Amino acid sequence: MTLIRSSLKFGSKFAMKSKIVKKLEEGRHSWNLWRQAQASEFPDLSRAVLTGMNLSGYNLTGCRFIATDFIDANLEDADLTGSDCRRARFIAASLKGTNFDSAELEGADFLTAVVSRIGLSGLDLRNVNLTSFDLRNACLDRANLQGVDLSGFDLSGSSLKGTLLSGANLRNCNISNVDFNGANLENASLEKSNLRASDLTNVKAMSACFTQVNASNSLFIGADLRNCDLTSGDFNGSDFTNSLLAGIHTKLWSIKKIKCKSCSWDQKGKELDKFKRGDFERLYGDRPTFSIFYPNCIQPQELVTLPFLIEHLAASKWGCFIQLQSLLHLPGKTEVTLSIEGTGSFEPSELLTALQQEAEQLQLAQLELRNNRKLQAELKTSLSSLKEKFWPRMLELAAEQQANQQRYLTVMFMDLKDFSKWPEAEMASRLELFRGLLKPVLNRWQAVFPNMEGDSLRVTFHHSTIAVHCALMIQKVLTAAGFHLRIGMDMGPLQVRHNDVTGVSDLGGAALNFAARLENLAKPGEVLVTERVRHFARELSKDLSFRTHKLILNKAVGDLELGSEITCYRVIENA
């Protein structure tokens, strides 16, 4: 009896399925009208054989197609939203413009299927073989692609809004003009991908890898890029406004004409730094560098011929500009570092490698001079004639320009609290102690242009990191001696002028005035610095922290009026 009932049940299902298949065969118009009239019913065509059928434009929403055979079927522009297509076979099927939004595709077979402009919104695609998919202009909004290997895929023009891509492999992908708005790219790898003109607004991309990516003219507005690797990436013309950038790696990145009205360097993402047009590029742009090493110590003839080497390197790579960045004496050798100011049409990393190799070859010509006494003598004779011709005139020009020299320095202003309240009898001895404690500290940190009047000190430094460390040491030493200080610091171009009254060099410039305003706003024991000082000190010294302060100017300075709000930073030495 049970067997009979099962047979009847099976026969009933088979008859129903045959009836539905016949309805499909009546054509798209008839089927879609029937589906519209039967809106609350969802046909079950599981295990049906629909081989070679023309289902283009059919409304197949919510249908059951478990293990259904769609081999060589035409499903162009068909709507399978919410359908159950587990283990269905779409082998060699035409799926141009097919909509699979919110469908179930686990175990489905798309071997040799023609797939383009496909809709896959809201799907869990982690177990779907996407190898044969053409995902250009596809809709993958809110899909789950967590940890999926998409390396080498062409996703150009696709929509991935809100898509889960954490841990996904997107290396060497064409993901240009893609809408990633609100997507999750945490720990994803986009190395060497084409991300040009894509929208990454509000993406979560913590610890993602963007090395050597082309992301020019893309939107990173509000993107969380904390701890991302942006090494050698092309971000020219992109917009980083309101992005979170704490902990990013930026070596050799390119940010020409980048837009960034504000961003956060705070790991908690709560503090935004504001920038004027061009400031972000100027402060954070990185120039590729490479080094050559001279055994023992660089010789005078090698210094003299170094410009020839640099000129030859630049001429060998058209459109490339090279400058001497630094010369550093190390144990047993001298390191000469050259920076690439313009890469022309060359790929930066390849250009860097080529210039490094060529510089080492050209250096061999310089080193030959060490053993060629005759050539050394000829070079020395030529230099002597140049010296006689140009040096006297250069000295004259230097004297003419001395009154208006401009140097880029970090300036520090400092004064003592309650100086005017000191007892008259103690004033001289306490000032003598104050100055006696300051002098060795300033000498240690190579301070220049010191100027002390009463209880105040103005001094400059060639490097912001040295300036900040000097300020912290001054605070420690003088606080221990019972003095309470306020310190303000800024960085910028300063005019070096001869003071006819004092007979020594004096300074002037906007940075000088702003440092004085910060000193006036500081509390005893505080070292307040501007964004410029914070940036360079933080880049070169990892043992410093900076706490944001919003303060109101009690005196106008530059373009800022009395009562203007300014952003500065209190320096904190990490334990």
Coordinates of C-alpha atoms in Angstrom, one line a residue:
M1 CA 0.0 0.0 0.0
T2 CA 2.9 2.4 0.9
L3 CA 4.5 1.6 -2.4
I4 CA 1.3 2.4 -4.3
R5 CA 0.9 5.7 -2.4
S6 CA 4.5 6.7 -3.2
S7 CA 4.0 5.8 -6.8
L8 CA 0.8 7.9 -7.0
K9 CA 2.6 10.8 -5.3
F10 CA 5.5 10.6 -7.6
G11 CA 3.2 10.4 -10.6
S12 CA 1.3 13.4 -9.4
K13 CA 4.6 15.4 -9.1
F14 CA 5.8 14.3 -12.5
A15 CA 2.5 15.2 -14.1
M16 CA 2.6 18.7 -12.5
K17 CA 6.2 19.2 -13.6
S18 CA 5.3 18.1 -17.2
K19 CA 2.5 20.6 -17.1
I20 CA 4.8 23.4 -16.0
V21 CA 7.4 22.5 -18.7
K22 CA 4.6 22.6 -21.3
K23 CA 3.7 26.1 -20.0
L24 CA 7.3 27.1 -20.5
E25 CA 7.2 25.9 -24.1
E26 CA 4.2 28.1 -24.8
G27 CA 6.6 31.1 -24.9
R28 CA 7.7 34.0 -22.8
H29 CA 4.6 36.1 -23.1
S30 CA 2.2 33.3 -22.1
W31 CA 4.5 32.2 -19.3
N32 CA 5.0 35.7 -17.8
L33 CA 1.2 36.3 -17.8
W34 CA 0.7 33.0 -16.1
R35 CA 3.3 33.8 -13.5
Q36 CA 1.7 37.2 -12.9
A37 CA -1.7 35.5 -12.3
Q38 CA -0.1 32.9 -10.0
A39 CA 2.1 35.4 -8.1
S40 CA 1.8 33.6 -4.8
E41 CA 2.9 30.2 -6.3
F42 CA 6.5 29.2 -7.0
P43 CA 6.8 26.4 -9.6
D44 CA 9.1 23.4 -8.7
L45 CA 11.1 22.3 -11.7
S46 CA 13.8 20.5 -9.7
R47 CA 15.6 17.8 -11.9
A48 CA 13.7 18.9 -15.0
V49 CA 15.4 18.7 -18.3
L50 CA 15.4 22.1 -20.0
T51 CA 18.2 21.4 -22.4
G52 CA 18.4 23.9 -25.3
M53 CA 15.2 25.7 -24.3
N54 CA 14.8 29.4 -25.1
L55 CA 14.0 31.1 -21.8
S56 CA 15.2 34.6 -22.7
G57 CA 13.4 37.2 -20.7
Y58 CA 11.4 34.7 -18.6
N59 CA 10.1 35.5 -15.1
L60 CA 11.6 32.6 -13.1
T61 CA 11.7 34.3 -9.8
G62 CA 11.4 32.1 -6.7
C63 CA 11.3 28.9 -8.7
R64 CA 12.9 25.6 -7.6
F65 CA 15.6 24.4 -10.0
I66 CA 17.5 22.0 -7.8
A67 CA 19.7 19.8 -10.0
T68 CA 17.8 21.1 -13.1
D69 CA 19.4 20.7 -16.5
F70 CA 19.9 24.0 -18.3
I71 CA 22.5 22.7 -20.7
D72 CA 22.8 25.0 -23.8
A73 CA 19.7 26.9 -22.7
N74 CA 19.1 30.6 -23.6
L75 CA 18.5 32.5 -20.3
E76 CA 19.5 35.9 -21.6
D77 CA 17.8 38.6 -19.5
A78 CA 15.8 36.0 -17.6
D79 CA 15.0 36.9 -14.0
L80 CA 15.9 34.1 -11.5
T81 CA 15.8 36.3 -8.4
G82 CA 15.4 34.2 -5.2
S83 CA 15.4 31.0 -7.2
D84 CA 16.9 27.8 -5.8
C85 CA 19.5 26.6 -8.3
R86 CA 21.6 24.4 -6.1
R87 CA 23.4 21.8 -8.2
A88 CA 21.7 23.1 -11.4
R89 CA 23.7 22.6 -14.6
F90 CA 24.1 25.7 -16.7
I91 CA 26.8 24.1 -18.9
A92 CA 27.2 26.1 -22.2
A93 CA 24.1 28.2 -21.3
S94 CA 23.8 31.8 -22.5
L95 CA 23.5 33.9 -19.3
K96 CA 23.9 37.4 -20.7
G97 CA 22.1 39.9 -18.4
T98 CA 20.6 37.0 -16.3
N99 CA 19.5 38.1 -12.8
F100 CA 20.4 35.7 -10.0
D101 CA 19.9 38.2 -7.2
S102 CA 19.4 36.4 -3.8
A103 CA 19.3 33.0 -5.6
E104 CA 21.0 29.8 -4.2
L105 CA 23.8 28.6 -6.4
E106 CA 25.7 26.2 -4.2
G107 CA 27.2 23.4 -6.4
A108 CA 25.8 24.9 -9.6
D109 CA 27.9 24.1 -12.7
F110 CA 28.6 27.0 -15.1
L111 CA 31.2 25.3 -17.3
T112 CA 31.6 27.1 -20.6
A113 CA 28.5 29.2 -19.9
V114 CA 28.4 32.6 -21.6
V115 CA 28.1 34.9 -18.6
S116 CA 28.1 38.7 -18.8
R117 CA 26.2 41.6 -17.2
I118 CA 25.0 39.1 -14.7
G119 CA 23.1 40.0 -11.4
L120 CA 24.5 38.2 -8.3
S121 CA 23.3 40.6 -5.6
G122 CA 23.0 39.2 -2.1
L123 CA 24.5 35.8 -2.9
D124 CA 26.9 33.6 -1.0
L125 CA 29.4 32.9 -3.8
R126 CA 32.1 31.3 -1.7
N127 CA 31.4 27.8 -3.0
V128 CA 30.6 28.8 -6.6
N129 CA 33.2 28.2 -9.3
L130 CA 33.4 31.6 -11.0
T131 CA 36.2 30.7 -13.3
S132 CA 34.1 30.9 -16.5
F133 CA 32.2 34.0 -15.5
D134 CA 32.5 37.2 -17.4
L135 CA 32.0 39.6 -14.4
R136 CA 32.3 42.9 -16.4
N137 CA 29.4 45.2 -15.6
A138 CA 28.0 42.5 -13.2
C139 CA 25.9 43.4 -10.2
L140 CA 27.5 41.8 -7.1
D141 CA 25.9 44.1 -4.5
R142 CA 25.9 42.7 -0.9
A143 CA 27.3 39.3 -2.2
N144 CA 29.5 37.2 0.0
L145 CA 33.0 36.8 -1.6
Q146 CA 34.9 36.5 1.6
G147 CA 38.3 34.8 1.0
V148 CA 37.4 34.0 -2.7
D149 CA 40.3 33.9 -5.2
L150 CA 39.4 36.4 -7.9
S151 CA 43.0 37.0 -9.0
G152 CA 43.3 38.1 -12.6
F153 CA 39.5 38.6 -13.0
D154 CA 38.1 41.5 -15.1
L155 CA 35.4 43.2 -12.9
S156 CA 35.5 46.5 -14.7
G157 CA 32.3 48.5 -14.5
S158 CA 30.8 46.2 -11.9
S159 CA 28.8 47.1 -8.8
L160 CA 30.0 45.7 -5.5
K161 CA 28.2 48.0 -3.1
G162 CA 28.2 46.5 0.4
T163 CA 29.9 43.4 -0.9
L164 CA 31.8 41.2 1.6
L165 CA 35.4 40.9 0.2
S166 CA 37.4 40.5 3.4
G167 CA 40.4 38.3 2.8
A168 CA 39.7 38.0 -0.9
N169 CA 42.4 37.7 -3.5
L170 CA 42.1 40.5 -6.0
R171 CA 45.7 40.6 -7.2
N172 CA 46.2 41.7 -10.9
C173 CA 42.5 42.3 -11.3
N174 CA 40.9 44.9 -13.6
I175 CA 38.6 46.6 -11.1
S176 CA 38.5 50.0 -12.8
N177 CA 35.2 52.0 -12.7
V178 CA 33.9 49.6 -10.0
D179 CA 31.5 50.8 -7.3
F180 CA 32.8 49.4 -4.0
N181 CA 30.7 51.9 -1.9
G182 CA 30.4 50.5 1.6
A183 CA 32.2 47.2 0.7
N184 CA 34.3 45.2 3.2
L185 CA 37.9 44.8 2.0
E186 CA 39.5 44.0 5.3
N187 CA 42.8 42.0 4.8
A188 CA 42.0 41.7 1.0
S189 CA 44.9 41.8 -1.4
L190 CA 44.6 44.2 -4.4
E191 CA 48.3 44.1 -5.3
K192 CA 49.1 45.3 -8.9
S193 CA 45.4 45.7 -9.7
N194 CA 43.9 48.4 -11.9
L195 CA 41.6 50.3 -9.6
R196 CA 41.4 53.4 -11.7
A197 CA 38.4 55.7 -11.4
S198 CA 36.7 53.3 -8.9
D199 CA 34.4 54.4 -6.0
L200 CA 35.7 53.2 -2.6
T201 CA 33.6 55.6 -0.6
N202 CA 33.1 54.3 3.0
V203 CA 34.8 51.0 2.4
K204 CA 36.2 49.1 5.3
A205 CA 39.7 48.1 4.2
M206 CA 41.8 47.8 7.3
S207 CA 45.1 46.0 6.7
A208 CA 44.4 45.5 3.0
C209 CA 47.2 45.4 0.5
F210 CA 47.2 48.1 -2.2
T211 CA 50.9 47.7 -3.2
Q212 CA 51.6 48.8 -6.8
V213 CA 47.9 49.4 -7.4
N214 CA 46.8 51.9 -10.0
A215 CA 44.0 53.7 -8.1
S216 CA 44.3 57.1 -9.9
N217 CA 41.2 59.3 -9.9
S218 CA 39.4 57.0 -7.5
L219 CA 37.3 58.0 -4.5
F220 CA 38.4 57.0 -1.0
I221 CA 36.0 59.4 0.8
G222 CA 35.4 58.2 4.3
A223 CA 37.4 55.0 3.6
D224 CA 38.9 53.1 6.6
L225 CA 42.4 52.4 5.4
R226 CA 44.1 52.0 8.7
N227 CA 47.2 49.8 8.6
C228 CA 46.9 49.4 4.8
D229 CA 50.0 48.9 2.6
L230 CA 49.9 51.5 -0.1
T231 CA 53.6 51.1 -1.1
S232 CA 54.3 52.1 -4.7
G233 CA 50.6 52.7 -5.4
D234 CA 49.4 55.3 -7.9
F235 CA 46.8 57.5 -6.2
N236 CA 47.2 60.5 -8.4
G237 CA 44.1 62.6 -8.6
S238 CA 42.2 60.5 -6.0
D239 CA 40.1 61.9 -3.2
F240 CA 41.0 60.9 0.4
T241 CA 38.7 63.3 2.2
N242 CA 37.6 62.1 5.7
S243 CA 39.6 58.8 5.2
L244 CA 41.2 57.0 8.2
L245 CA 45.0 56.6 7.5
A246 CA 46.6 55.6 10.8
G247 CA 49.4 53.1 10.3
I248 CA 49.5 53.1 6.5
H249 CA 52.7 52.3 4.6
T250 CA 53.3 54.9 1.9
K251 CA 56.8 54.3 0.6
L252 CA 57.1 55.3 -3.0
W253 CA 53.4 56.1 -3.3
S254 CA 52.4 58.7 -5.9
I255 CA 49.8 61.3 -4.8
K256 CA 50.0 64.1 -7.4
K257 CA 47.0 66.4 -7.5
I258 CA 45.4 64.3 -4.7
K259 CA 42.4 65.8 -3.0
C260 CA 42.1 65.7 0.8
K261 CA 40.2 68.3 2.8
S262 CA 40.6 66.3 6.0
C263 CA 41.7 62.9 7.2
S264 CA 42.5 61.1 10.4
W265 CA 45.9 59.7 11.5
D266 CA 44.5 58.6 14.8
Q267 CA 44.1 54.8 15.4
K268 CA 40.7 55.3 16.9
G269 CA 39.6 57.4 13.9
K270 CA 38.1 60.2 16.0
E271 CA 40.4 63.1 15.2
L272 CA 40.4 64.8 11.8
D273 CA 43.2 66.9 10.5
K274 CA 42.2 69.6 8.0
F275 CA 44.3 70.6 4.9
K276 CA 44.3 73.5 2.5
R277 CA 44.5 72.7 -1.2
G278 CA 47.8 71.0 -2.1
D279 CA 49.0 70.7 1.6
F280 CA 48.4 66.9 1.8
E281 CA 50.5 66.2 -1.3
R282 CA 53.2 68.5 -0.1
L283 CA 53.4 67.0 3.3
Y284 CA 53.0 63.3 2.6
G285 CA 54.2 62.8 -1.0
D286 CA 57.0 60.4 -1.2
R287 CA 59.8 60.5 -3.7
P288 CA 61.6 57.3 -4.8
T289 CA 65.2 57.1 -3.7
F290 CA 68.2 54.9 -4.3
S291 CA 71.7 54.8 -2.9
I292 CA 75.2 54.2 -4.1
F293 CA 78.1 53.4 -1.7
Y294 CA 81.7 54.6 -1.8
P295 CA 84.3 52.4 -0.1
N296 CA 86.1 53.9 2.9
C297 CA 85.1 57.6 2.4
I298 CA 84.0 59.5 -0.7
Q299 CA 87.0 61.3 -2.2
P300 CA 87.1 64.9 -3.4
Q301 CA 87.3 64.0 -7.1
E302 CA 84.2 61.8 -6.6
L303 CA 82.3 64.6 -5.1
V304 CA 83.3 66.9 -8.0
T305 CA 82.2 64.3 -10.6
L306 CA 79.0 63.4 -8.8
P307 CA 77.0 66.0 -10.8
F308 CA 78.2 64.3 -14.0
L309 CA 76.9 61.0 -12.8
I310 CA 73.5 62.5 -11.9
E311 CA 73.2 64.3 -15.2
H312 CA 74.1 61.1 -17.1
L313 CA 71.5 59.1 -15.2
A314 CA 68.7 61.7 -15.9
A315 CA 69.7 61.9 -19.6
S316 CA 69.4 58.1 -19.9
K317 CA 65.7 58.1 -18.8
W318 CA 63.9 60.8 -20.7
G319 CA 61.5 62.8 -18.5
C320 CA 63.2 61.7 -15.3
F321 CA 64.6 64.2 -12.8
I322 CA 67.2 63.2 -10.2
Q323 CA 68.5 65.2 -7.3
L324 CA 71.1 64.6 -4.5
Q325 CA 69.1 64.0 -1.4
S326 CA 71.8 63.2 1.2
L327 CA 75.4 62.2 1.9
L328 CA 76.0 60.1 4.9
H329 CA 79.3 58.8 6.3
L330 CA 79.0 55.3 7.7
P331 CA 81.6 52.9 9.2
G332 CA 83.9 51.9 6.3
K333 CA 81.8 53.7 3.5
T334 CA 79.9 56.8 2.4
E335 CA 76.3 56.5 1.3
V336 CA 75.0 58.9 -1.3
T337 CA 71.2 58.9 -1.7
L338 CA 69.6 60.2 -4.8
S339 CA 65.9 61.1 -5.1
I340 CA 63.7 60.8 -8.3
E341 CA 61.8 64.0 -8.5
G342 CA 59.9 63.0 -11.7
T343 CA 59.4 59.5 -13.2
G344 CA 58.3 60.6 -16.7
S345 CA 56.4 57.8 -18.4
F346 CA 58.3 55.0 -16.5
E347 CA 56.8 52.7 -14.0
P348 CA 58.3 53.8 -10.7
S349 CA 59.6 50.5 -9.3
E350 CA 61.1 49.4 -12.7
L351 CA 62.7 52.9 -13.1
L352 CA 64.1 52.6 -9.6
T353 CA 65.7 49.3 -10.3
A354 CA 67.1 50.5 -13.7
L355 CA 68.6 53.6 -12.2
Q356 CA 70.2 51.8 -9.3
Q357 CA 71.9 49.4 -11.7
E358 CA 73.1 52.1 -14.0
A359 CA 74.3 54.3 -11.1
E360 CA 76.5 51.4 -9.9
Q361 CA 78.0 51.0 -13.3
L362 CA 78.7 54.7 -13.7
Q363 CA 80.3 54.8 -10.2
L364 CA 83.0 52.4 -11.5
A365 CA 84.2 55.3 -13.7
Q366 CA 84.5 57.5 -10.6
L367 CA 86.4 54.9 -8.6
E368 CA 88.9 54.6 -11.5
L369 CA 90.1 58.1 -10.6
R370 CA 91.4 56.8 -7.3
N371 CA 94.3 54.9 -9.1
N372 CA 94.8 57.3 -12.0
R373 CA 97.1 60.1 -10.7
K374 CA 97.5 61.7 -14.0
L375 CA 93.7 62.2 -14.5
Q376 CA 93.4 63.4 -10.9
A377 CA 96.0 66.1 -11.6
E378 CA 94.2 67.3 -14.8
L379 CA 90.9 67.4 -12.9
K380 CA 92.5 69.5 -10.1
T381 CA 94.0 71.9 -12.6
S382 CA 90.6 72.4 -14.4
L383 CA 88.9 73.0 -11.0
S384 CA 91.5 75.6 -10.1
S385 CA 90.7 77.6 -13.2
L386 CA 86.9 77.3 -12.5
K387 CA 87.5 78.5 -8.9
E388 CA 89.5 81.6 -10.1
K389 CA 86.7 82.4 -12.5
F390 CA 83.6 81.9 -10.4
W391 CA 84.4 81.9 -6.7
P392 CA 85.2 85.7 -6.3
R393 CA 81.9 86.6 -8.0
M394 CA 80.0 84.0 -5.9
L395 CA 81.3 85.6 -2.7
E396 CA 80.2 89.0 -3.9
L397 CA 76.7 87.7 -4.7
A398 CA 76.5 86.0 -1.3
A399 CA 77.3 89.3 0.4
E400 CA 74.6 91.1 -1.6
Q401 CA 72.0 88.5 -0.7
Q402 CA 73.0 88.0 2.9
A403 CA 70.4 90.5 4.1
N404 CA 67.5 88.4 2.7
Q405 CA 68.6 84.7 3.1
Q406 CA 65.7 82.3 3.4
R407 CA 66.0 79.0 5.2
Y408 CA 63.5 76.2 6.0
L409 CA 63.8 75.7 9.8
T410 CA 61.9 74.5 12.8
V411 CA 61.6 77.3 15.3
M412 CA 61.0 77.0 19.1
F413 CA 59.7 79.7 21.4
M414 CA 59.9 79.2 25.2
D415 CA 59.3 81.2 28.3
L416 CA 59.1 80.8 32.1
K417 CA 56.0 80.9 34.2
D418 CA 55.8 83.6 36.9
F419 CA 59.2 85.1 36.0
S420 CA 58.0 88.6 36.9
K421 CA 57.0 87.4 40.4
W422 CA 60.5 86.3 41.3
P423 CA 62.1 88.2 44.3
E424 CA 64.4 90.9 43.1
A425 CA 67.3 89.5 45.2
E426 CA 67.0 86.0 43.5
M427 CA 66.4 87.2 39.9
A428 CA 70.0 87.4 38.7
S429 CA 71.1 84.0 40.3
R430 CA 68.0 82.2 39.0
L431 CA 68.4 83.5 35.5
E432 CA 72.1 82.5 35.6
L433 CA 71.1 79.0 36.6
F434 CA 68.3 78.9 34.0
R435 CA 70.8 79.9 31.2
G436 CA 73.5 77.6 32.5
L437 CA 71.1 74.6 32.3
L438 CA 69.9 75.5 28.8
K439 CA 73.3 75.9 27.1
P440 CA 74.5 72.3 27.2
V441 CA 71.1 71.0 26.1
L442 CA 71.0 73.4 23.1
N443 CA 74.6 72.5 22.2
R444 CA 73.8 68.8 22.3
W445 CA 70.8 69.2 19.9
Q446 CA 72.7 71.5 17.5
A447 CA 70.4 74.5 17.9
V448 CA 71.1 77.5 15.6
F449 CA 70.3 81.2 15.8
P450 CA 69.6 81.2 19.6
N451 CA 68.2 84.4 21.0
M452 CA 67.5 84.9 24.7
E453 CA 65.8 87.9 26.3
G454 CA 65.1 87.8 30.0
D455 CA 63.2 84.6 30.7
S456 CA 62.3 83.8 27.0
L457 CA 64.2 81.8 24.4
R458 CA 63.9 81.6 20.7
V459 CA 66.0 79.0 18.8
T460 CA 65.8 77.1 15.5
F461 CA 66.8 73.6 14.3
H462 CA 67.4 72.1 10.9
H463 CA 65.3 69.0 11.7
S464 CA 61.9 68.9 13.4
T465 CA 62.7 65.5 15.1
I466 CA 65.8 67.0 16.8
A467 CA 63.8 70.1 17.7
V468 CA 61.0 68.1 19.5
H469 CA 63.5 65.9 21.4
C470 CA 65.4 69.0 22.4
A471 CA 62.2 70.6 23.7
L472 CA 61.3 67.5 25.7
M473 CA 64.8 67.4 27.3
I474 CA 64.6 71.1 28.2
Q475 CA 61.3 70.4 29.9
K476 CA 62.8 67.6 31.9
V477 CA 66.0 69.3 32.9
L478 CA 64.4 72.7 33.9
T479 CA 61.4 71.1 35.6
A480 CA 63.7 69.1 37.8
A481 CA 65.4 72.4 38.7
G482 CA 62.1 74.0 39.7
F483 CA 61.4 76.0 36.5
H484 CA 58.0 75.8 34.8
L485 CA 58.1 76.3 31.0
R486 CA 55.7 76.8 28.0
I487 CA 57.0 75.8 24.6
G488 CA 55.5 76.5 21.1
M489 CA 57.0 75.2 17.8
D490 CA 56.4 75.7 14.0
M491 CA 58.2 74.9 10.8
G492 CA 58.6 76.9 7.7
P493 CA 60.7 79.4 5.6
L494 CA 62.4 82.0 7.7
Q495 CA 64.3 85.1 6.6
V496 CA 67.8 85.4 8.0
R497 CA 68.6 89.1 8.3
H498 CA 71.5 91.1 9.7
N499 CA 70.5 93.1 12.8
D500 CA 72.4 96.4 12.6
V501 CA 71.7 97.1 16.3
T502 CA 72.9 93.8 17.8
G503 CA 75.4 93.1 15.1
V504 CA 74.2 89.4 14.8
S505 CA 71.8 87.6 12.5
D506 CA 68.1 87.9 13.2
L507 CA 65.1 86.0 12.0
G508 CA 61.7 86.8 10.6
G509 CA 58.8 84.8 9.0
A510 CA 55.3 83.4 9.5
A511 CA 56.6 80.3 11.3
L512 CA 58.3 82.4 13.9
N513 CA 55.1 84.3 14.6
F514 CA 53.0 81.2 14.8
A515 CA 55.4 79.5 17.2
A516 CA 55.2 82.5 19.5
R517 CA 51.4 82.3 19.5
L518 CA 51.5 78.6 20.4
E519 CA 53.9 79.3 23.3
N520 CA 51.5 81.9 24.6
L521 CA 48.6 79.4 24.4
A522 CA 50.5 76.6 26.0
K523 CA 50.1 75.6 29.7
P524 CA 53.2 75.2 31.9
G525 CA 54.8 71.8 31.1
E526 CA 53.3 71.7 27.6
V527 CA 55.1 71.5 24.2
L528 CA 52.6 72.5 21.5
V529 CA 53.5 72.0 17.8
T530 CA 51.9 72.6 14.4
E531 CA 50.9 69.9 11.9
R532 CA 54.1 70.4 9.9
V533 CA 56.3 69.7 12.9
R534 CA 54.1 66.8 14.0
H535 CA 54.3 65.1 10.5
F536 CA 58.0 65.1 10.1
A537 CA 58.8 64.3 13.8
R538 CA 56.3 61.4 13.7
E539 CA 57.6 60.0 10.4
L540 CA 61.2 59.9 11.8
S541 CA 60.7 59.1 15.4
K542 CA 58.3 56.3 16.6
D543 CA 58.8 57.2 20.4
L544 CA 56.7 60.3 20.2
S545 CA 52.9 60.7 20.4
F546 CA 50.8 63.8 19.6
R547 CA 47.5 64.7 21.2
T548 CA 45.2 67.0 19.3
H549 CA 44.3 70.4 20.8
K550 CA 41.7 72.9 19.5
L551 CA 42.6 76.4 20.8
I552 CA 41.3 79.9 20.3
L553 CA 43.8 82.6 19.2
N554 CA 44.1 85.4 21.7
K555 CA 46.0 87.5 19.2
A556 CA 45.9 87.6 15.4
V557 CA 48.7 86.0 13.4
G558 CA 49.1 85.9 9.6
D559 CA 45.7 85.4 8.0
L560 CA 44.1 84.3 11.2
E561 CA 42.1 86.8 13.2
L562 CA 41.7 87.1 16.9
G563 CA 39.3 84.4 18.2
S564 CA 40.0 82.0 15.3
E565 CA 40.1 78.3 16.2
I566 CA 43.4 76.5 15.4
T567 CA 44.5 72.9 15.6
C568 CA 47.8 72.1 17.2
Y569 CA 49.3 69.1 19.0
R570 CA 50.7 68.4 22.4
V571 CA 53.9 66.3 22.3
I572 CA 54.0 63.2 24.6
E573 CA 57.1 61.1 24.9
N574 CA 56.2 57.4 24.8
A575 CA 57.3 55.3 27.8

